Amino acid sequence: MNRAHLTIDPYFTVGPVNRRLFGSFVEHLGRCVYDGIYEPGHPTADDQGYREDVIALVRELGVSTIRYPGGNFVSGYRWEDGIGPRDQRPRRLDLAWHSTETNEVGLDEFAGWLRKVGSELMYAVNLGTRGVQEALDVLEYANVPAGTRLSDLRIANGVPAPHDIRMWCLGNEMDGAWQLGHGTADEYASVAGKAARAMRQLDPDLELVVCGSSSAQMATFGSWERTVLEATYDEVDYISCHAYYEPKDGDYASFLASAVNMDRFIDSVAATADHVKAERRSTKTMYISFDEWNVWYQSRYQGERHTGLDDWPIAPRLLENTYSAMDAVVFGNLLISLLRHADRVTSASLAQLVNVIAPIMTEPGGPAWRQTTFYPFALTSRLARGEALEVKLDSPAYVSAQHGEATVVDAVATHDGGSGATAVFLVNRDEESPAEIEIDVRMLGGVGVRDAWTLSDKDPHAANTLEQQDRVRPAANPTAALTDGTVTITLPPVSWTALTLG
């Protein structure tokens, strides 16, 4: 039995928990849009073709912002293809995912769907094959109330009120050689800076995200961020981070320590941004938009790719990972990392939302169900309120091959001063042994244990599937008890727990 000790003091805060931390991502990729959120003819489809069973699950998930329409897709996307009468919209080849894009769903439809699920739109512009003028055009169409050609075109298309999109991404992963329009950091910084300045001339109150590195393993990581921020620091509000994790060669100990890598990634980007801030003698702090993160078995993707000149399917099954209990534990630990950096990471997007490396799965004409990763996200989104706290953790540690030293137990806490509610999120990374945690809560005053939910399984590779949709889900943890200002709780091996106090 591993033993760890955690101290919680509401006076030691990291920063406010921004609701945008619980964002997601919808890309025109595989069955995310078509056969995912949009399936006319499905038994649950509404009069606009949206699956109401999916809408209900997205609401339950608690998603705040949703990044759209990509992703790699956006670097070849013509936004105007997706507006106006559907029967007049062109079909295009999507080079990013070797598919055919029908353009049945575009900006207006997606913004309408977001109103149904209660989420905010975060829009990405194409800076791969397009540039400043096209970014201004879509901004005018989306945000200008009326009286111009493009705003009046939106009204003529049946959308009288502007979409009023506040958050805009200046391209996607422009450091990657796979990206259409990929260039050097200097080349990207030039076009991103021009686009940002032009967009602010139209709408000064926009929140703009400039592309950081597509992973911490990129050869240009660090130098890319520095070069881009030196050219755009005064024009943008966020720099992006992207990271995906999977077990390699059966090394589950390293996989379970993935959040250690995320911590270092965030710290490195924040340090680079602060270096540029100091050089510029600026008083402005650059925030991080971690707008792609997840567990993703990328090593499996090559076998799924369509490559023939005559093989451009519509909404093929791509990147439909089935997530295990262990995947959900790692996933929940990544959320702990994001909360631990709430002072700098003020926006994040789980990639993606439906079918494609997603917490929600669907079958055409059939059911929708929750993957294992659904639960840590939904519970954290619901319970994490107020301020993220700087907790003091004393835990045994181990050395992982990929990420170095990692604590066996990891934890973060949030506290809402208004309601007095405190939430504690914990993981046990040990593959064999349970962990007993003592949590010193004396500084919280006279609190009690409200709920304790633990996600684990005797088979850490068990998953939820079409045939067994509820195989893995959180269960009440009966070991949580409070005695003399200390909460004691036992965590099974490879488990994620949400504990509420109040």
Short mmCIF file of C-alpha atoms in Angstrom, two decimals:
data_model
loop_
_atom_site.label_atom_id
_atom_site.label_comp_id
_atom_site.label_asym_id
_atom_site.label_seq_id
_atom_site.Cartn_x
_atom_site.Cartn_y
_atom_site.Cartn_z
CA MET A 1 0.00 0.00 0.00
CA ASN A 2 1.36 3.39 -1.05
CA ARG A 3 0.71 6.27 1.34
CA ALA A 4 0.57 9.97 0.48
CA HIS A 5 -0.29 13.19 2.29
CA LEU A 6 -2.01 16.25 0.83
CA THR A 7 -2.49 19.66 2.44
CA ILE A 8 -5.17 22.04 1.20
CA ASP A 9 -5.24 25.71 2.15
CA PRO A 10 -7.71 28.02 0.35
CA TYR A 11 -5.40 30.99 0.90
CA PHE A 12 -2.73 29.55 -1.39
CA THR A 13 -4.15 29.98 -4.87
CA VAL A 14 -2.79 29.42 -8.37
CA GLY A 15 -5.43 31.34 -10.27
CA PRO A 16 -9.11 31.42 -11.23
CA VAL A 17 -10.55 28.38 -12.96
CA ASN A 18 -11.54 29.81 -16.33
CA ARG A 19 -14.54 28.04 -17.83
CA ARG A 20 -12.73 27.99 -21.16
CA LEU A 21 -10.43 25.32 -19.73
CA PHE A 22 -13.27 22.91 -20.47
CA GLY A 23 -13.42 23.49 -24.19
CA SER A 24 -13.41 20.97 -27.00
CA PHE A 25 -12.77 20.76 -30.72
CA VAL A 26 -14.85 19.86 -33.77
CA GLU A 27 -12.99 19.37 -37.03
CA HIS A 28 -14.25 18.29 -40.43
CA LEU A 29 -12.45 14.99 -39.99
CA GLY A 30 -13.82 11.49 -40.26
CA ARG A 31 -17.25 11.18 -38.63
CA CYS A 32 -16.95 14.07 -36.20
CA VAL A 33 -19.40 16.33 -38.06
CA TYR A 34 -21.14 13.99 -40.50
CA ASP A 35 -22.63 10.93 -38.77
CA GLY A 36 -21.51 12.57 -35.51
CA ILE A 37 -23.27 15.79 -34.63
CA TYR A 38 -25.17 15.95 -37.95
CA GLU A 39 -27.17 13.01 -39.27
CA PRO A 40 -30.45 13.88 -41.01
CA GLY A 41 -32.74 10.88 -40.92
CA HIS A 42 -31.48 9.61 -37.57
CA PRO A 43 -34.38 8.75 -35.23
CA THR A 44 -33.28 11.53 -32.85
CA ALA A 45 -32.48 14.15 -35.52
CA ASP A 46 -34.16 17.51 -35.10
CA ASP A 47 -35.59 19.54 -37.98
CA GLN A 48 -32.08 20.78 -38.84
CA GLY A 49 -30.52 17.32 -38.96
CA TYR A 50 -28.68 17.44 -35.61
CA ARG A 51 -28.72 14.35 -33.42
CA GLU A 52 -30.49 15.25 -30.19
CA ASP A 53 -28.93 12.30 -28.35
CA VAL A 54 -25.51 13.80 -29.12
CA ILE A 55 -26.69 17.28 -28.09
CA ALA A 56 -27.78 15.85 -24.71
CA LEU A 57 -24.40 14.17 -24.18
CA VAL A 58 -22.47 17.33 -25.12
CA ARG A 59 -24.51 19.28 -22.59
CA GLU A 60 -23.84 16.62 -19.95
CA LEU A 61 -20.12 16.75 -20.78
CA GLY A 62 -20.06 20.44 -19.82
CA VAL A 63 -18.15 21.84 -22.79
CA SER A 64 -17.58 25.59 -22.67
CA THR A 65 -15.89 26.65 -25.93
CA ILE A 66 -15.57 24.60 -29.11
CA ARG A 67 -12.79 25.20 -31.61
CA TYR A 68 -13.88 24.93 -35.26
CA PRO A 69 -13.42 23.99 -38.18
CA GLY A 70 -9.87 22.67 -37.66
CA GLY A 71 -7.27 21.46 -37.18
CA ASN A 72 -5.32 20.44 -40.26
CA PHE A 73 -8.53 20.75 -42.24
CA VAL A 74 -8.62 24.53 -41.87
CA SER A 75 -5.39 25.10 -43.82
CA GLY A 76 -7.13 24.11 -47.04
CA TYR A 77 -10.63 25.35 -46.17
CA ARG A 78 -12.61 27.98 -48.07
CA TRP A 79 -15.08 29.24 -45.48
CA GLU A 80 -17.48 30.62 -48.10
CA ASP A 81 -18.04 27.09 -49.44
CA GLY A 82 -20.06 26.39 -46.30
CA ILE A 83 -22.63 29.20 -46.48
CA GLY A 84 -25.79 29.76 -48.52
CA PRO A 85 -28.20 27.18 -49.96
CA ARG A 86 -26.91 23.66 -49.33
CA ASP A 87 -27.73 22.46 -52.83
CA GLN A 88 -25.42 25.12 -54.27
CA ARG A 89 -22.40 24.37 -52.07
CA PRO A 90 -19.40 22.79 -53.79
CA ARG A 91 -17.80 19.51 -52.86
CA ARG A 92 -14.08 19.81 -52.26
CA LEU A 93 -11.16 17.46 -51.73
CA ASP A 94 -9.81 17.69 -48.20
CA LEU A 95 -6.08 17.11 -48.58
CA ALA A 96 -5.44 16.97 -44.83
CA TRP A 97 -7.48 13.80 -44.27
CA HIS A 98 -7.80 12.55 -47.87
CA SER A 99 -11.57 12.85 -47.84
CA THR A 100 -14.38 14.60 -49.70
CA GLU A 101 -15.92 17.58 -47.90
CA THR A 102 -19.59 18.10 -48.81
CA ASN A 103 -19.88 21.48 -47.01
CA GLU A 104 -23.36 20.61 -45.76
CA VAL A 105 -22.33 22.07 -42.40
CA GLY A 106 -20.57 25.43 -42.34
CA LEU A 107 -20.16 28.43 -40.08
CA ASP A 108 -23.84 29.34 -39.78
CA GLU A 109 -24.98 25.78 -39.12
CA PHE A 110 -22.26 25.12 -36.59
CA ALA A 111 -22.95 28.38 -34.74
CA GLY A 112 -26.61 27.36 -34.62
CA TRP A 113 -25.69 23.95 -33.22
CA LEU A 114 -23.57 25.63 -30.53
CA ARG A 115 -26.59 27.56 -29.37
CA LYS A 116 -28.37 24.24 -28.85
CA VAL A 117 -25.55 22.82 -26.72
CA GLY A 118 -24.80 26.09 -24.90
CA SER A 119 -21.16 26.46 -25.96
CA GLU A 120 -19.07 29.34 -27.29
CA LEU A 121 -17.53 29.31 -30.78
CA MET A 122 -13.74 29.57 -31.11
CA TYR A 123 -13.02 30.01 -34.82
CA ALA A 124 -9.82 29.19 -36.71
CA VAL A 125 -8.90 31.05 -39.89
CA ASN A 126 -6.95 29.57 -42.79
CA LEU A 127 -3.42 30.98 -42.84
CA GLY A 128 -2.07 28.01 -44.76
CA THR A 129 -3.41 28.46 -48.29
CA ARG A 130 -5.08 31.82 -47.62
CA GLY A 131 -4.23 35.00 -45.78
CA VAL A 132 -5.20 38.40 -44.41
CA GLN A 133 -8.05 39.25 -46.78
CA GLU A 134 -9.86 35.96 -46.28
CA ALA A 135 -9.51 36.31 -42.49
CA LEU A 136 -11.07 39.77 -42.71
CA ASP A 137 -13.85 38.44 -44.92
CA VAL A 138 -14.97 35.71 -42.52
CA LEU A 139 -14.70 38.14 -39.60
CA GLU A 140 -16.92 40.63 -41.42
CA TYR A 141 -19.44 37.90 -42.27
CA ALA A 142 -19.50 36.60 -38.69
CA ASN A 143 -19.35 39.73 -36.55
CA VAL A 144 -20.52 42.87 -38.39
CA PRO A 145 -24.21 43.44 -37.59
CA ALA A 146 -25.33 44.72 -41.01
CA GLY A 147 -24.75 47.19 -43.80
CA THR A 148 -21.84 45.59 -45.67
CA ARG A 149 -21.77 43.05 -48.48
CA LEU A 150 -20.73 40.13 -46.32
CA SER A 151 -22.80 40.98 -43.24
CA ASP A 152 -25.83 41.45 -45.48
CA LEU A 153 -25.04 38.12 -47.13
CA ARG A 154 -25.21 36.45 -43.71
CA ILE A 155 -28.60 38.08 -43.14
CA ALA A 156 -29.78 36.91 -46.57
CA ASN A 157 -28.65 33.41 -45.60
CA GLY A 158 -31.14 33.46 -42.74
CA VAL A 159 -28.92 34.63 -39.85
CA PRO A 160 -30.02 38.15 -38.90
CA ALA A 161 -27.89 38.50 -35.74
CA PRO A 162 -24.07 38.45 -35.90
CA HIS A 163 -22.32 35.42 -34.44
CA ASP A 164 -20.13 37.75 -32.36
CA ILE A 165 -17.18 35.34 -32.21
CA ARG A 166 -14.69 36.58 -29.62
CA MET A 167 -11.86 34.05 -29.84
CA TRP A 168 -9.98 33.46 -33.12
CA CYS A 169 -7.11 31.11 -33.92
CA LEU A 170 -4.56 32.40 -36.44
CA GLY A 171 -4.08 29.19 -38.40
CA ASN A 172 -3.21 25.74 -37.13
CA GLU A 173 0.08 23.93 -36.44
CA MET A 174 2.01 26.00 -38.94
CA ASP A 175 5.29 24.57 -37.61
CA GLY A 176 4.41 21.12 -38.99
CA ALA A 177 5.61 19.92 -42.41
CA TRP A 178 2.27 18.10 -42.83
CA GLN A 179 0.40 21.41 -42.75
CA LEU A 180 -0.68 23.00 -46.03
CA GLY A 181 1.24 26.28 -46.26
CA HIS A 182 3.81 25.26 -43.66
CA GLY A 183 6.75 27.63 -43.43
CA THR A 184 9.40 28.89 -41.09
CA ALA A 185 8.64 30.66 -37.84
CA ASP A 186 9.57 33.99 -39.44
CA GLU A 187 7.26 33.37 -42.39
CA TYR A 188 4.34 32.38 -40.18
CA ALA A 189 4.94 35.24 -37.75
CA SER A 190 4.79 37.72 -40.61
CA VAL A 191 1.40 36.60 -41.91
CA ALA A 192 -0.03 36.03 -38.42
CA GLY A 193 1.02 39.50 -37.32
CA LYS A 194 -0.50 41.09 -40.42
CA ALA A 195 -3.74 39.16 -39.96
CA ALA A 196 -3.93 40.07 -36.28
CA ARG A 197 -3.39 43.77 -36.90
CA ALA A 198 -5.96 43.81 -39.69
CA MET A 199 -8.56 41.90 -37.68
CA ARG A 200 -8.15 44.25 -34.74
CA GLN A 201 -8.76 47.21 -37.04
CA LEU A 202 -12.16 45.70 -37.75
CA ASP A 203 -12.90 44.51 -34.19
CA PRO A 204 -10.42 45.72 -31.52
CA ASP A 205 -11.84 43.51 -28.77
CA LEU A 206 -11.05 40.14 -30.37
CA GLU A 207 -9.06 37.54 -28.47
CA LEU A 208 -6.41 36.13 -30.79
CA VAL A 209 -4.44 32.88 -30.56
CA VAL A 210 -1.13 32.54 -32.37
CA CYS A 211 0.25 29.10 -33.27
CA GLY A 212 2.84 27.64 -30.94
CA SER A 213 4.49 24.28 -31.46
CA SER A 214 2.35 21.30 -32.45
CA SER A 215 4.21 19.26 -29.81
CA ALA A 216 7.12 19.62 -27.42
CA GLN A 217 8.98 17.03 -29.53
CA MET A 218 9.22 19.28 -32.59
CA ALA A 219 12.81 20.13 -33.54
CA THR A 220 11.91 23.83 -33.53
CA PHE A 221 10.16 23.77 -30.13
CA GLY A 222 11.15 26.78 -28.06
CA SER A 223 12.78 28.71 -30.88
CA TRP A 224 9.44 28.68 -32.75
CA GLU A 225 7.62 30.23 -29.77
CA ARG A 226 10.31 32.85 -29.25
CA THR A 227 10.41 33.91 -32.91
CA VAL A 228 6.63 34.04 -33.30
CA LEU A 229 6.07 35.96 -30.05
CA GLU A 230 8.84 38.45 -30.76
CA ALA A 231 6.91 39.42 -33.89
CA THR A 232 3.34 39.20 -32.56
CA TYR A 233 3.46 39.77 -28.79
CA ASP A 234 1.58 43.07 -28.87
CA GLU A 235 -1.04 41.78 -31.31
CA VAL A 236 -2.19 38.50 -29.72
CA ASP A 237 -3.53 37.25 -26.40
CA TYR A 238 -2.63 33.56 -26.42
CA ILE A 239 -0.06 31.16 -27.79
CA SER A 240 -1.25 27.63 -28.48
CA CYS A 241 0.07 24.27 -27.24
CA HIS A 242 -0.84 20.85 -28.64
CA ALA A 243 -0.03 17.48 -27.05
CA TYR A 244 -1.19 13.89 -27.44
CA TYR A 245 -0.14 10.86 -25.43
CA GLU A 246 -0.20 7.08 -25.94
CA PRO A 247 1.59 4.08 -24.43
CA LYS A 248 4.67 3.00 -26.37
CA ASP A 249 5.96 -0.57 -26.49
CA GLY A 250 3.89 -1.55 -23.48
CA ASP A 251 5.53 1.06 -21.22
CA TYR A 252 2.46 1.84 -19.15
CA ALA A 253 4.48 3.35 -16.29
CA SER A 254 5.58 6.16 -18.62
CA PHE A 255 2.11 6.49 -20.10
CA LEU A 256 0.64 6.95 -16.62
CA ALA A 257 3.19 9.75 -16.07
CA SER A 258 2.13 11.68 -19.21
CA ALA A 259 1.00 14.68 -17.15
CA VAL A 260 4.62 15.19 -16.08
CA ASN A 261 5.40 15.94 -19.71
CA MET A 262 2.40 18.26 -20.00
CA ASP A 263 3.57 20.15 -16.91
CA ARG A 264 7.02 20.66 -18.43
CA PHE A 265 5.54 21.69 -21.77
CA ILE A 266 3.40 24.38 -20.17
CA ASP A 267 6.22 25.61 -17.95
CA SER A 268 8.59 25.86 -20.94
CA VAL A 269 6.14 27.82 -23.09
CA ALA A 270 5.29 30.15 -20.20
CA ALA A 271 9.01 30.75 -19.56
CA THR A 272 9.62 31.53 -23.25
CA ALA A 273 6.69 33.94 -23.31
CA ASP A 274 7.95 35.63 -20.17
CA HIS A 275 11.41 35.97 -21.72
CA VAL A 276 9.89 37.83 -24.66
CA LYS A 277 7.82 39.91 -22.22
CA ALA A 278 10.99 40.92 -20.36
CA GLU A 279 12.85 41.73 -23.57
CA ARG A 280 10.02 44.02 -24.64
CA ARG A 281 9.69 45.63 -21.20
CA SER A 282 6.02 44.71 -21.46
CA THR A 283 3.46 44.62 -18.65
CA LYS A 284 1.23 42.23 -20.61
CA THR A 285 1.15 38.52 -19.73
CA MET A 286 0.81 36.03 -22.58
CA TYR A 287 -1.67 33.27 -21.81
CA ILE A 288 -1.69 29.73 -23.16
CA SER A 289 -4.47 28.16 -25.18
CA PHE A 290 -3.89 24.40 -24.91
CA ASP A 291 -6.28 23.92 -27.79
CA GLU A 292 -5.47 20.31 -28.67
CA TRP A 293 -4.88 17.68 -26.00
CA ASN A 294 -5.90 14.08 -25.49
CA VAL A 295 -4.87 10.46 -25.42
CA TRP A 296 -4.45 9.52 -29.08
CA TYR A 297 -3.09 6.27 -30.48
CA GLN A 298 -1.37 8.00 -33.38
CA SER A 299 0.67 4.91 -34.18
CA ARG A 300 -2.53 3.26 -35.44
CA TYR A 301 -3.43 6.05 -37.87
CA GLN A 302 -1.17 5.07 -40.77
CA GLY A 303 -3.17 1.90 -41.32
CA GLU A 304 -6.39 3.91 -41.63
CA ARG A 305 -5.27 6.40 -44.28
CA HIS A 306 -6.86 6.60 -47.70
CA THR A 307 -4.24 7.40 -50.33
CA GLY A 308 -5.53 6.60 -53.84
CA LEU A 309 -6.33 9.28 -56.39
CA ASP A 310 -9.76 7.71 -56.82
CA ASP A 311 -10.34 7.15 -53.11
CA TRP A 312 -11.72 10.28 -51.44
CA PRO A 313 -14.53 9.01 -49.15
CA ILE A 314 -17.12 11.13 -47.38
CA ALA A 315 -16.89 10.97 -43.57
CA PRO A 316 -14.72 7.83 -43.37
CA ARG A 317 -14.06 6.13 -40.05
CA LEU A 318 -10.81 7.79 -38.98
CA LEU A 319 -9.11 8.01 -35.59
CA GLU A 320 -11.97 6.25 -33.80
CA ASN A 321 -9.96 5.25 -30.75
CA THR A 322 -11.65 3.09 -28.14
CA TYR A 323 -10.55 4.32 -24.72
CA SER A 324 -9.73 2.07 -21.77
CA ALA A 325 -9.96 2.65 -18.04
CA MET A 326 -6.22 3.38 -18.02
CA ASP A 327 -6.66 5.90 -20.83
CA ALA A 328 -9.31 7.67 -18.73
CA VAL A 329 -6.95 7.83 -15.74
CA VAL A 330 -4.22 9.44 -17.87
CA PHE A 331 -6.84 11.74 -19.39
CA GLY A 332 -8.03 12.81 -15.94
CA ASN A 333 -4.42 13.42 -14.93
CA LEU A 334 -3.98 15.74 -17.93
CA LEU A 335 -6.95 17.75 -16.64
CA ILE A 336 -5.15 17.95 -13.28
CA SER A 337 -2.13 19.41 -15.09
CA LEU A 338 -4.27 22.02 -16.83
CA LEU A 339 -5.88 23.07 -13.54
CA ARG A 340 -2.47 23.19 -11.87
CA HIS A 341 -1.51 25.86 -14.41
CA ALA A 342 -4.75 27.84 -14.23
CA ASP A 343 -2.80 31.08 -13.92
CA ARG A 344 -1.38 30.66 -17.45
CA VAL A 345 -3.59 28.12 -19.23
CA THR A 346 -6.88 29.97 -19.46
CA SER A 347 -8.27 28.14 -22.48
CA ALA A 348 -8.05 24.50 -23.53
CA SER A 349 -9.71 22.28 -26.13
CA LEU A 350 -10.11 18.54 -25.80
CA ALA A 351 -9.51 17.12 -29.26
CA GLN A 352 -12.01 16.05 -30.36
CA LEU A 353 -15.68 15.88 -29.37
CA VAL A 354 -17.54 13.14 -31.29
CA ASN A 355 -16.25 9.89 -32.86
CA VAL A 356 -12.74 11.19 -33.66
CA ILE A 357 -10.49 10.52 -30.62
CA ALA A 358 -13.58 11.54 -28.72
CA PRO A 359 -15.43 11.08 -25.42
CA ILE A 360 -18.68 10.54 -27.33
CA MET A 361 -19.23 7.80 -29.91
CA THR A 362 -22.11 7.21 -32.30
CA GLU A 363 -23.33 4.66 -34.81
CA PRO A 364 -25.19 5.76 -37.97
CA GLY A 365 -28.88 5.23 -37.29
CA GLY A 366 -27.96 3.82 -33.90
CA PRO A 367 -27.01 4.83 -30.39
CA ALA A 368 -24.61 7.36 -28.93
CA TRP A 369 -22.57 6.46 -25.85
CA ARG A 370 -19.97 7.70 -23.40
CA GLN A 371 -16.37 6.57 -23.68
CA THR A 372 -14.35 6.14 -20.48
CA THR A 373 -12.79 9.58 -20.96
CA PHE A 374 -16.22 11.20 -20.86
CA TYR A 375 -16.43 10.85 -17.09
CA PRO A 376 -13.28 12.64 -15.87
CA PHE A 377 -14.07 15.55 -18.19
CA ALA A 378 -17.73 15.83 -17.19
CA LEU A 379 -17.04 15.60 -13.46
CA THR A 380 -14.09 18.00 -13.54
CA SER A 381 -16.05 20.51 -15.64
CA ARG A 382 -18.94 20.34 -13.20
CA LEU A 383 -16.98 20.40 -9.94
CA ALA A 384 -13.93 22.62 -10.60
CA ARG A 385 -15.07 26.09 -9.57
CA GLY A 386 -13.55 29.22 -8.10
CA GLU A 387 -9.76 29.13 -7.70
CA ALA A 388 -7.23 26.39 -8.40
CA LEU A 389 -5.20 25.85 -5.24
CA GLU A 390 -1.49 25.34 -4.71
CA VAL A 391 -1.65 22.05 -2.83
CA LYS A 392 1.24 20.47 -0.91
CA LEU A 393 1.69 16.82 -1.85
CA ASP A 394 3.99 14.27 -0.23
CA SER A 395 3.95 11.04 -2.24
CA PRO A 396 6.23 8.15 -3.09
CA ALA A 397 7.80 8.49 -6.53
CA TYR A 398 9.05 6.27 -9.33
CA VAL A 399 11.22 6.82 -12.39
CA SER A 400 9.56 6.41 -15.77
CA ALA A 401 11.62 5.65 -18.87
CA GLN A 402 10.11 8.47 -20.94
CA HIS A 403 9.30 11.24 -18.48
CA GLY A 404 11.70 10.73 -15.59
CA GLU A 405 10.55 10.97 -11.99
CA ALA A 406 6.82 10.98 -11.29
CA THR A 407 4.89 10.84 -8.05
CA VAL A 408 2.75 7.75 -7.54
CA VAL A 409 -0.15 9.98 -6.50
CA ASP A 410 -0.95 13.24 -8.28
CA ALA A 411 -3.51 15.79 -7.16
CA VAL A 412 -5.01 19.23 -7.55
CA ALA A 413 -7.80 21.05 -5.73
CA THR A 414 -10.18 23.92 -6.42
CA HIS A 415 -12.09 26.07 -3.96
CA ASP A 416 -15.11 28.28 -4.52
CA GLY A 417 -15.12 31.01 -1.88
CA GLY A 418 -18.73 31.92 -2.61
CA SER A 419 -20.27 28.51 -1.98
CA GLY A 420 -17.49 27.12 0.20
CA ALA A 421 -17.27 24.04 -2.02
CA THR A 422 -13.90 22.36 -2.52
CA ALA A 423 -13.11 19.71 -5.12
CA VAL A 424 -10.06 17.45 -5.02
CA PHE A 425 -8.95 15.47 -8.06
CA LEU A 426 -6.56 12.56 -7.55
CA VAL A 427 -4.87 9.80 -9.51
CA ASN A 428 -3.04 6.68 -8.43
CA ARG A 429 -0.47 5.84 -11.11
CA ASP A 430 0.65 2.57 -9.56
CA GLU A 431 -0.26 -0.45 -11.69
CA GLU A 432 -0.29 -2.91 -8.79
CA SER A 433 -0.84 -1.27 -5.41
CA PRO A 434 -3.61 0.89 -3.96
CA ALA A 435 -2.78 4.21 -2.35
CA GLU A 436 -4.09 5.62 0.92
CA ILE A 437 -4.26 9.43 0.91
CA GLU A 438 -4.51 11.59 4.00
CA ILE A 439 -5.82 15.07 3.16
CA ASP A 440 -5.36 17.84 5.71
CA VAL A 441 -8.46 20.03 5.35
CA ARG A 442 -8.27 21.96 8.64
CA MET A 443 -7.80 25.30 6.84
CA LEU A 444 -11.14 24.78 5.08
CA GLY A 445 -13.01 25.06 8.37
CA GLY A 446 -15.84 22.74 9.37
CA VAL A 447 -16.25 20.80 6.13
CA GLY A 448 -17.55 17.34 5.50
CA VAL A 449 -17.18 14.80 2.70
CA ARG A 450 -19.98 15.28 0.19
CA ASP A 451 -19.15 12.80 -2.55
CA ALA A 452 -16.26 10.66 -3.73
CA TRP A 453 -16.26 9.10 -7.18
CA THR A 454 -13.54 6.78 -8.45
CA LEU A 455 -13.00 5.51 -11.98
CA SER A 456 -11.03 2.26 -12.16
CA ASP A 457 -11.43 -1.33 -13.28
CA LYS A 458 -9.87 -4.64 -12.33
CA ASP A 459 -8.92 -4.82 -16.00
CA PRO A 460 -7.24 -1.46 -16.74
CA HIS A 461 -7.69 -2.13 -20.47
CA ALA A 462 -11.46 -2.56 -20.22
CA ALA A 463 -13.44 -0.13 -22.39
CA ASN A 464 -16.94 1.02 -23.27
CA THR A 465 -18.06 -0.25 -26.67
CA LEU A 466 -21.20 -0.45 -28.79
CA GLU A 467 -21.90 -3.83 -27.22
CA GLN A 468 -20.98 -2.81 -23.64
CA GLN A 469 -21.64 0.90 -23.39
CA ASP A 470 -21.40 1.11 -19.57
CA ARG A 471 -18.58 -1.34 -18.91
CA VAL A 472 -16.43 1.36 -17.25
CA ARG A 473 -17.86 4.25 -15.28
CA PRO A 474 -17.18 6.01 -11.97
CA ALA A 475 -18.51 4.45 -8.77
CA ALA A 476 -18.94 5.86 -5.30
CA ASN A 477 -15.78 5.39 -3.22
CA PRO A 478 -16.93 4.20 0.24
CA THR A 479 -13.48 4.61 1.84
CA ALA A 480 -13.65 8.42 2.08
CA ALA A 481 -13.92 9.46 5.72
CA LEU A 482 -13.27 12.62 7.76
CA THR A 483 -11.69 12.50 11.23
CA ASP A 484 -10.29 15.48 13.16
CA GLY A 485 -9.71 17.65 10.11
CA THR A 486 -8.20 14.88 7.97
CA VAL A 487 -9.91 13.11 5.09
CA THR A 488 -8.66 9.62 4.41
CA ILE A 489 -9.42 7.89 1.12
CA THR A 490 -8.05 4.78 -0.58
CA LEU A 491 -7.46 4.78 -4.32
CA PRO A 492 -7.33 1.51 -6.28
CA PRO A 493 -4.41 0.88 -8.65
CA VAL A 494 -4.62 2.88 -11.90
CA SER A 495 -7.51 5.08 -10.81
CA TRP A 496 -8.87 8.62 -11.03
CA THR A 497 -10.96 10.14 -8.24
CA ALA A 498 -13.07 13.26 -7.73
CA LEU A 499 -13.75 14.17 -4.10
CA THR A 500 -16.01 17.01 -2.99
CA LEU A 501 -15.98 18.74 0.39
CA GLY A 502 -18.26 21.34 1.84
#
